[in-house]
mmCIF file with all atom_site columns, C-alpha atoms in Angstrom:
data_model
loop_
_atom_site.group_PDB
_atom_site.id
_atom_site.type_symbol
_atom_site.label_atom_id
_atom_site.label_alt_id
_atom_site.label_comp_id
_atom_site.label_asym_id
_atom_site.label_entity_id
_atom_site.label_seq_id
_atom_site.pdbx_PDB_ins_code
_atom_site.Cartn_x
_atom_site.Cartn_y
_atom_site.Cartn_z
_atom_site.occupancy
_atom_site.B_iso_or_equiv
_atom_site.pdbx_formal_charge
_atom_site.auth_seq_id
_atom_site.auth_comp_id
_atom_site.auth_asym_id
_atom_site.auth_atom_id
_atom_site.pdbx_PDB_model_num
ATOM 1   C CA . UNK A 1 1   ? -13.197 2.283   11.774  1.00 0.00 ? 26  UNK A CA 1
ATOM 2   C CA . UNK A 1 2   ? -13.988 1.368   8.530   1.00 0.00 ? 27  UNK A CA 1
ATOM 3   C CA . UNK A 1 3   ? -12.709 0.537   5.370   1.00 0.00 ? 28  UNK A CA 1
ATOM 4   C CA . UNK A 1 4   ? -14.432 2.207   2.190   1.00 0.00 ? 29  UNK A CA 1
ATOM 5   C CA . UNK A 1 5   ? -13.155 2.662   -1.645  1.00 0.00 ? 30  UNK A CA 1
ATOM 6   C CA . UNK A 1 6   ? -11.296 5.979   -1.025  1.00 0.00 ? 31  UNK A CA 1
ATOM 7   C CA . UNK A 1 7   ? -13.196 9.116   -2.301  1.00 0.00 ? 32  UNK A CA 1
ATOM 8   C CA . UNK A 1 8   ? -11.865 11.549  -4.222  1.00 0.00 ? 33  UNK A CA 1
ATOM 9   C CA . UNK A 1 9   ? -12.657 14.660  -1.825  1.00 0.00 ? 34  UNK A CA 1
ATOM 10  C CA . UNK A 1 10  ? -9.938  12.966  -0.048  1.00 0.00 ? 35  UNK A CA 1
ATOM 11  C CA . UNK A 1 11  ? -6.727  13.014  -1.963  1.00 0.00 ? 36  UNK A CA 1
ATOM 12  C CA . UNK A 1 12  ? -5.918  16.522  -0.397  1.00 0.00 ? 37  UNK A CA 1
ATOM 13  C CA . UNK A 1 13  ? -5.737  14.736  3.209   1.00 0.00 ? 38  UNK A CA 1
ATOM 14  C CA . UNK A 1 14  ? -4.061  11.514  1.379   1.00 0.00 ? 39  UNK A CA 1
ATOM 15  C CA . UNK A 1 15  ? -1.065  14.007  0.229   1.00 0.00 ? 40  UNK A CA 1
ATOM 16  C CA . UNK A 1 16  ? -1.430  15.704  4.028   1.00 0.00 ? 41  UNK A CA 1
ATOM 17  C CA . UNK A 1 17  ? -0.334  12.955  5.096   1.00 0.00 ? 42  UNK A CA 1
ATOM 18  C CA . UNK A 1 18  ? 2.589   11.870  2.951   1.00 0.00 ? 43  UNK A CA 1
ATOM 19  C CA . UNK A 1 19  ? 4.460   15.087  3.772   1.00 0.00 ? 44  UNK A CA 1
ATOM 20  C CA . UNK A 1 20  ? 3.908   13.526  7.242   1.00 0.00 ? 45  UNK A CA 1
ATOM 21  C CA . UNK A 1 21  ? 4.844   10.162  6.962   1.00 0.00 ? 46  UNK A CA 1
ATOM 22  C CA . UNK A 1 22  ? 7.293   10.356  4.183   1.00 0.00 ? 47  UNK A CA 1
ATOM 23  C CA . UNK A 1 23  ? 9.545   14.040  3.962   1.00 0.00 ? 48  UNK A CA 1
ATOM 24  C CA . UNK A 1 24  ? 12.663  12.460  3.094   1.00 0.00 ? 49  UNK A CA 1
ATOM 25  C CA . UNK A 1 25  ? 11.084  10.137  0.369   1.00 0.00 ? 50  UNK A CA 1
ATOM 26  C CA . UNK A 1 26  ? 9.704   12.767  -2.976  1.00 0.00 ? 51  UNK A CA 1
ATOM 27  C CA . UNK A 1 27  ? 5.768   12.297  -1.000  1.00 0.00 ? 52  UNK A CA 1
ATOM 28  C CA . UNK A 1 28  ? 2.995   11.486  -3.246  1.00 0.00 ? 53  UNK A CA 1
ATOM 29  C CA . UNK A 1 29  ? 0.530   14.684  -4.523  1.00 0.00 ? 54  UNK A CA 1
ATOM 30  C CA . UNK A 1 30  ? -2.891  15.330  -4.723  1.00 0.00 ? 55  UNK A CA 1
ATOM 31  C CA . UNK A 1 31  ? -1.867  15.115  -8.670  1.00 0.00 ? 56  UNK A CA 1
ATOM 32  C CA . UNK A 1 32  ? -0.283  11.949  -8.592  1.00 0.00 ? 57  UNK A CA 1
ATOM 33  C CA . UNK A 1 33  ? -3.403  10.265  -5.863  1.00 0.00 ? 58  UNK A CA 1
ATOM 34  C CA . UNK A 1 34  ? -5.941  11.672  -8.768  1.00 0.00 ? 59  UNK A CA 1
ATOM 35  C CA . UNK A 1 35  ? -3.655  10.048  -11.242 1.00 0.00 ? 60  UNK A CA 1
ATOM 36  C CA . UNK A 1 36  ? -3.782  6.534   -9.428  1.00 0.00 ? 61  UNK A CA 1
ATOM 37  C CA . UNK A 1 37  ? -7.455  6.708   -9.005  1.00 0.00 ? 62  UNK A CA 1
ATOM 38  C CA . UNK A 1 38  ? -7.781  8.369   -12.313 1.00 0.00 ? 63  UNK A CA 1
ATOM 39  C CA . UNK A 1 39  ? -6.218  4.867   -14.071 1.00 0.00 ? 64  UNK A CA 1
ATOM 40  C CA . UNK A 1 40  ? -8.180  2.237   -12.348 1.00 0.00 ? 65  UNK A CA 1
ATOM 41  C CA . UNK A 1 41  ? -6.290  1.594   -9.778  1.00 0.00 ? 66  UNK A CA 1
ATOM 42  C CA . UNK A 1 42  ? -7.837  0.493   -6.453  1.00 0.00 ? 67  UNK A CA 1
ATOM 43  C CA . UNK A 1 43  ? -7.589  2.809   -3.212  1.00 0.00 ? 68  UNK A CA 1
ATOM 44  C CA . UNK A 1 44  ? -9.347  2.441   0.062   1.00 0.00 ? 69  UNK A CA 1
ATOM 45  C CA . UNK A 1 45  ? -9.245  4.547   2.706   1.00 0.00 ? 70  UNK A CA 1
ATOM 46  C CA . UNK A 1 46  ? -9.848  3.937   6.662   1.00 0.00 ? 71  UNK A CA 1
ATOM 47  C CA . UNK A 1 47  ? -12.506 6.206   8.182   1.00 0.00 ? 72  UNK A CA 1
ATOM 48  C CA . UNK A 1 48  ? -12.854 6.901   11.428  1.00 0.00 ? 73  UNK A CA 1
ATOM 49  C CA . UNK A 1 49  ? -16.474 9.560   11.577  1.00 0.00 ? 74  UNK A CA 1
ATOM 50  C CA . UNK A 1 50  ? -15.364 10.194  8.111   1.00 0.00 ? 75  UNK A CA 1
ATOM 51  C CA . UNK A 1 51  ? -12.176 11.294  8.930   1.00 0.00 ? 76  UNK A CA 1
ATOM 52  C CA . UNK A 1 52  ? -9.550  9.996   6.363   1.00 0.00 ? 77  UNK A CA 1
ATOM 53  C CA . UNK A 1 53  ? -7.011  8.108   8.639   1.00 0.00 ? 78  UNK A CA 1
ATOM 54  C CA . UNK A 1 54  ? -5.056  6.169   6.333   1.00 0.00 ? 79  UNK A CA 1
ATOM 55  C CA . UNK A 1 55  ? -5.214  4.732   2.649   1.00 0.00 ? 80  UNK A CA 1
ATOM 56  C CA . UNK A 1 56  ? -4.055  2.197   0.339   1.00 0.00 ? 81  UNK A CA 1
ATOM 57  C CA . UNK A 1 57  ? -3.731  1.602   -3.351  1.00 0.00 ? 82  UNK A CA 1
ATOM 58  C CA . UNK A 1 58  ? -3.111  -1.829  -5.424  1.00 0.00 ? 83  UNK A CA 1
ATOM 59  C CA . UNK A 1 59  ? -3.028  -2.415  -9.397  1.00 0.00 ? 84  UNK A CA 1
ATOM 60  C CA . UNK A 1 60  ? -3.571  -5.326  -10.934 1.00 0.00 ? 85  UNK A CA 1
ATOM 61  C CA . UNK A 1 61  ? -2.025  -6.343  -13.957 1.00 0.00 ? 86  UNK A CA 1
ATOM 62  C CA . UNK A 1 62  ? -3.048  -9.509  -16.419 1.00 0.00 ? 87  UNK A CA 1
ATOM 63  C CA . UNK A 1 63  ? -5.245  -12.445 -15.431 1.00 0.00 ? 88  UNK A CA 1
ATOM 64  C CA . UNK A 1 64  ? -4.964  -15.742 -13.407 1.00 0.00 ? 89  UNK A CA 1
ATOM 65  C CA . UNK A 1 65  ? -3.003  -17.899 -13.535 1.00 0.00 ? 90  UNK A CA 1
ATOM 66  C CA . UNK A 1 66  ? -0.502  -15.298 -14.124 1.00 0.00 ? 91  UNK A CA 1
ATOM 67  C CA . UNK A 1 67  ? -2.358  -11.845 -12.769 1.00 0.00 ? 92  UNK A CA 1
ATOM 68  C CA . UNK A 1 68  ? 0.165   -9.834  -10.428 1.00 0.00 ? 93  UNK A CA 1
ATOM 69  C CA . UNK A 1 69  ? -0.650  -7.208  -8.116  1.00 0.00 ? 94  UNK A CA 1
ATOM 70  C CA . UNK A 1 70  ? 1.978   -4.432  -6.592  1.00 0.00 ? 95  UNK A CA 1
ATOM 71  C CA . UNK A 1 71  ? 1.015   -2.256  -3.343  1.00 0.00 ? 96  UNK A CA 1
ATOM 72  C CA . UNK A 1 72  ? 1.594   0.690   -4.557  1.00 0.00 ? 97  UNK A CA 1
ATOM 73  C CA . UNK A 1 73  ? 1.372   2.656   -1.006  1.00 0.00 ? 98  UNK A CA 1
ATOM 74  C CA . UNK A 1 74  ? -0.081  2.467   2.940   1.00 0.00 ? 99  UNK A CA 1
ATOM 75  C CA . UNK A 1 75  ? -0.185  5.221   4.676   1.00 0.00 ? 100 UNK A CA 1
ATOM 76  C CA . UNK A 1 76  ? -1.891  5.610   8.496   1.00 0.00 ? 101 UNK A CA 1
ATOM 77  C CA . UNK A 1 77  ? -1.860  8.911   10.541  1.00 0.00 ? 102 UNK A CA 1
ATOM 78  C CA . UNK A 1 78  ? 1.006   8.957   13.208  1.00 0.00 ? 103 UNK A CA 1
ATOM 79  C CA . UNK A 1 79  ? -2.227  9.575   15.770  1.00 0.00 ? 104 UNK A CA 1
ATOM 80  C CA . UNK A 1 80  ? -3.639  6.246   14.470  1.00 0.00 ? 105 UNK A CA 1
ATOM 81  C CA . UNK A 1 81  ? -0.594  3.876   13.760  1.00 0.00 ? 106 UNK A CA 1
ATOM 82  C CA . UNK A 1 82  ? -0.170  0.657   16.008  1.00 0.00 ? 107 UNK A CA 1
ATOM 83  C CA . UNK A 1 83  ? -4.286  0.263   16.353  1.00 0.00 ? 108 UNK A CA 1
ATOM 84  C CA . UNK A 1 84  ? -4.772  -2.143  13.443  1.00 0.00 ? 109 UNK A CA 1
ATOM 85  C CA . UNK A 1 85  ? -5.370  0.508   10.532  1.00 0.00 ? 110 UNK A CA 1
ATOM 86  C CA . UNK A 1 86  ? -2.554  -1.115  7.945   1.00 0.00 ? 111 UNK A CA 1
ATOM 87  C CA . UNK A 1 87  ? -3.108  -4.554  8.763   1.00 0.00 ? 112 UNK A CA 1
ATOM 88  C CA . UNK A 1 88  ? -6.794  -3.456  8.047   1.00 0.00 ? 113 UNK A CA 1
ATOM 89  C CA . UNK A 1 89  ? -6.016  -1.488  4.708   1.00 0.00 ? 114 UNK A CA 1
ATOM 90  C CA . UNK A 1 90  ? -3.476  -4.095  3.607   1.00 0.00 ? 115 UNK A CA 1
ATOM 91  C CA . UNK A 1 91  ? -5.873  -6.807  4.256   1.00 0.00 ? 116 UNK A CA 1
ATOM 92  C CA . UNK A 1 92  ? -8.589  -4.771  1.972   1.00 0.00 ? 117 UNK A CA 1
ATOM 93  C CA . UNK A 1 93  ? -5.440  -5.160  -0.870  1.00 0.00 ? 118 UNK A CA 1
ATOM 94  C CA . UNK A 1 94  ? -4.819  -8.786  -0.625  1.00 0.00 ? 119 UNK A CA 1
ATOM 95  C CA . UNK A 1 95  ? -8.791  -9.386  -0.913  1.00 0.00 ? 120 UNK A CA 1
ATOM 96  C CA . UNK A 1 96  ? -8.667  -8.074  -4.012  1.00 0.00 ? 121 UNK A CA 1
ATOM 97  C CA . UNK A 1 97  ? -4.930  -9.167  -5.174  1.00 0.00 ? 122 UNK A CA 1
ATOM 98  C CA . UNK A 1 98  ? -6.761  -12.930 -4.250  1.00 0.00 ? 123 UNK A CA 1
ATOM 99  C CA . UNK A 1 99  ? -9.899  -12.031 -6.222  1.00 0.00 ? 124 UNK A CA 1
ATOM 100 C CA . UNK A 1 100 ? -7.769  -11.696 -9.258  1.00 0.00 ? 125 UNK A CA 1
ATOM 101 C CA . UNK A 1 101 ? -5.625  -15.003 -7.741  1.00 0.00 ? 126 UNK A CA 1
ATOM 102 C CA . UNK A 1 102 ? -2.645  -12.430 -8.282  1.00 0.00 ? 127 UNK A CA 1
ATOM 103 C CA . UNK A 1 103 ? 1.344   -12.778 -6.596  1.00 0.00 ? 128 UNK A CA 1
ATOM 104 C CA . UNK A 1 104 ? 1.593   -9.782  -4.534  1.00 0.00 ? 129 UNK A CA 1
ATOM 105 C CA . UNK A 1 105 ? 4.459   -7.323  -4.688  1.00 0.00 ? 130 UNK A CA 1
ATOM 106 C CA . UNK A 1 106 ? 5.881   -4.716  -2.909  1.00 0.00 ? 131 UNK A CA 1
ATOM 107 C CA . UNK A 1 107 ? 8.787   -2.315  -1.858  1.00 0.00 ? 132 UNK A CA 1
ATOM 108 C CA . UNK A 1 108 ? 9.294   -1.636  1.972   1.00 0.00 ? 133 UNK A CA 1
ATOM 109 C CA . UNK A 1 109 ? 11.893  0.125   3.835   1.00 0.00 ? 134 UNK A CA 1
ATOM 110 C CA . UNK A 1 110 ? 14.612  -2.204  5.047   1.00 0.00 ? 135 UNK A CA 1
ATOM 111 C CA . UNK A 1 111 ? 14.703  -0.368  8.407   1.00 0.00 ? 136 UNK A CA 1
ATOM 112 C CA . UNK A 1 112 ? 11.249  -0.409  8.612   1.00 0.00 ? 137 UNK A CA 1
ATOM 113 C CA . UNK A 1 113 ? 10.553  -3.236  10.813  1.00 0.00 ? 138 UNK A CA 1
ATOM 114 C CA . UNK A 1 114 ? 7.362   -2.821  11.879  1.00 0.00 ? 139 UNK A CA 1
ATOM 115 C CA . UNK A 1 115 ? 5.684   -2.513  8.290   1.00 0.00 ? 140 UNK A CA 1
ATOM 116 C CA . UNK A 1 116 ? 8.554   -5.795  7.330   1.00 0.00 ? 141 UNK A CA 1
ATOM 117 C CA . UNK A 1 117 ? 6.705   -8.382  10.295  1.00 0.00 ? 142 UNK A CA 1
ATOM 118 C CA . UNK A 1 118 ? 3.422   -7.283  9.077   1.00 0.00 ? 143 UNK A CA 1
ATOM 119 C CA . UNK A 1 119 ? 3.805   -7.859  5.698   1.00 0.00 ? 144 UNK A CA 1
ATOM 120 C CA . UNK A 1 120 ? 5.359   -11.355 6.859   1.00 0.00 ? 145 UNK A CA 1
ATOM 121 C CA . UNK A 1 121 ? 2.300   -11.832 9.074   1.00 0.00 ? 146 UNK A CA 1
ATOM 122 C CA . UNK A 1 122 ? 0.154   -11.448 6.081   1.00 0.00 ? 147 UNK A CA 1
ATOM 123 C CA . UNK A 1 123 ? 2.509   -14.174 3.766   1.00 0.00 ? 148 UNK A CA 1
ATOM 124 C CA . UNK A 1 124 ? 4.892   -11.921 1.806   1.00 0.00 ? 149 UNK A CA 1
ATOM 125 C CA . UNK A 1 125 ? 8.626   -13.138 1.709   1.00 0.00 ? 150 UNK A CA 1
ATOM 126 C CA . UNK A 1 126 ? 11.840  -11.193 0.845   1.00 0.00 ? 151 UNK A CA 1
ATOM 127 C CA . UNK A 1 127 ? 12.518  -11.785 -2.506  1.00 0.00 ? 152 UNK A CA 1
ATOM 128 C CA . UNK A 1 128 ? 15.174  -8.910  -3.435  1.00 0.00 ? 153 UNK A CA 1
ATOM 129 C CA . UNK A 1 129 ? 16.765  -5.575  -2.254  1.00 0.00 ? 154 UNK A CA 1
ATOM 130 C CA . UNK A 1 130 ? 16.529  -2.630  -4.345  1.00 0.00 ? 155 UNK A CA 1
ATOM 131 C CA . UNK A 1 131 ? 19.380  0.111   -3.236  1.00 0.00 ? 156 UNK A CA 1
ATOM 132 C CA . UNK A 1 132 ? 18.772  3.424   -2.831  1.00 0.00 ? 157 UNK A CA 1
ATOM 133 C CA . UNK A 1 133 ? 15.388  2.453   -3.935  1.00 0.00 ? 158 UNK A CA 1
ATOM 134 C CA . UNK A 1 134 ? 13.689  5.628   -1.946  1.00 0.00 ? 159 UNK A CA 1
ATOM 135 C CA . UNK A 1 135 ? 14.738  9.522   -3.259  1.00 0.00 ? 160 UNK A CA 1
ATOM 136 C CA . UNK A 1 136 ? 16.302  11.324  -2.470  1.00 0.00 ? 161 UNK A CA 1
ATOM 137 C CA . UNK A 1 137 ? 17.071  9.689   0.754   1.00 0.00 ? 162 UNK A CA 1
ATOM 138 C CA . UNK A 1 138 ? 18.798  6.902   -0.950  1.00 0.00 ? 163 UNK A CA 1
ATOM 139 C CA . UNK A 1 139 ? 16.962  4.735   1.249   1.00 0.00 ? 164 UNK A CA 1
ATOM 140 C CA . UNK A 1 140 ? 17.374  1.093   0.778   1.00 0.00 ? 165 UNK A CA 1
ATOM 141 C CA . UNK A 1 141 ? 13.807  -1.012  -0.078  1.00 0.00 ? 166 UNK A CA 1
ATOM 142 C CA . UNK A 1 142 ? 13.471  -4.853  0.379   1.00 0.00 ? 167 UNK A CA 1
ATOM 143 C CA . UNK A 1 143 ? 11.078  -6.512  -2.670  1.00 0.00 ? 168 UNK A CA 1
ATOM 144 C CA . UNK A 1 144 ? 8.662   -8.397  -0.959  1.00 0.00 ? 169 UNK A CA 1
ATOM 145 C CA . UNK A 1 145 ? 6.041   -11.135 -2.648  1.00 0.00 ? 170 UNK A CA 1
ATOM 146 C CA . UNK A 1 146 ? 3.204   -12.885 -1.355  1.00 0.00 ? 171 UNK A CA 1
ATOM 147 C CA . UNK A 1 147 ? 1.620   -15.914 -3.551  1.00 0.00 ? 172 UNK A CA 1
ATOM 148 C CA . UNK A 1 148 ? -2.279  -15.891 -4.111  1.00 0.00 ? 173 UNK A CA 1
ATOM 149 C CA . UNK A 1 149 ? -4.354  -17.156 -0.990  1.00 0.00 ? 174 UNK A CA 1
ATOM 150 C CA . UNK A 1 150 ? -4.928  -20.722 -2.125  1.00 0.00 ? 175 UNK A CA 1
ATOM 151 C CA . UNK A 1 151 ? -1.192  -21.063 -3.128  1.00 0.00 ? 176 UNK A CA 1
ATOM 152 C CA . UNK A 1 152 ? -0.409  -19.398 0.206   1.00 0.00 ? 177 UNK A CA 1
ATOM 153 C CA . UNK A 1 153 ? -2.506  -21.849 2.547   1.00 0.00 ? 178 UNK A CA 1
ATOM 154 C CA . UNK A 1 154 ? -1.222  -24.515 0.493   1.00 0.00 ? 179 UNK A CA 1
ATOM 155 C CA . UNK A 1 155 ? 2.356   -23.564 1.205   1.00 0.00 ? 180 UNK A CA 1
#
């Protein structure tokens, strides 16, 4: 597998797959990938023989000291999940959230456990809950952050 800045011949298979991983939750659109990419935002994809098997996108706002970063989405095909591919994507994020020596945020599922001890793994902390964050499920989200790495280690 490998992790590459995602290409643009690839945001049909990126909105593929959020009618697969997310039908209750408005998925993302080719239109609204292309829009992402479109304002600077950073996406990588992982590739397995160039087949697009997940993807995630970061943005970056302001500079250090004070620079934050938000995930903005993960994704991994059903076929591919528990093999490493998000903590792989997520890891290309926080590279560059560190980079940029910005706090980290993001929204998760709170009955999504799985993507909730990884996210801990990696140094994020509940910091808030955001009801019926998800539509139109009404799903609740947990806000999670994660200090910059040298904040992080020092912590």
């Amino acid at each position: 597998m490998q992790v590459l800045k995602l290409r643009r011949s690839d945001l049909k298979r990126c909105a593929e797959l959020e009618q697969v991983l997310f039908p209750g939750d408005d998925p993302w659109s080719w239109s609204a990938f292309a829009a992402e990419l479109d304002q600077g935002h950073y996406y990588v994809g992982a590739y397995v023989d160039e087949r697009l098997i997940g993807y995630a996108g970061l943005a970056v706002v302001g500079r250090a000291p004070h620079a934050e970063a938000e995930v903005h989405t993960i994704g991994v095909d059903p076929a591919n999940q528990g093999r490493g591919v998000g903590k792989a994507l997520l890891g290309a994020l926080l590279g560059r959230a560190d980079e940029q020596q910005a706090t980290t945020f993001l929204e998760v599922r709170t009955d999504n456990d799985a993507a909730i001890a990884m996210y801990e793994k990696h140094g994020f902390e509940i910091v808030g809950l955001r009801k019926r964050y998800y539509q139109p499920s009404g799903a609740d989200a947990h806000t999670m952050r994660r200090p910059p790495a040298e904040t992080a280690e020092a912590g």
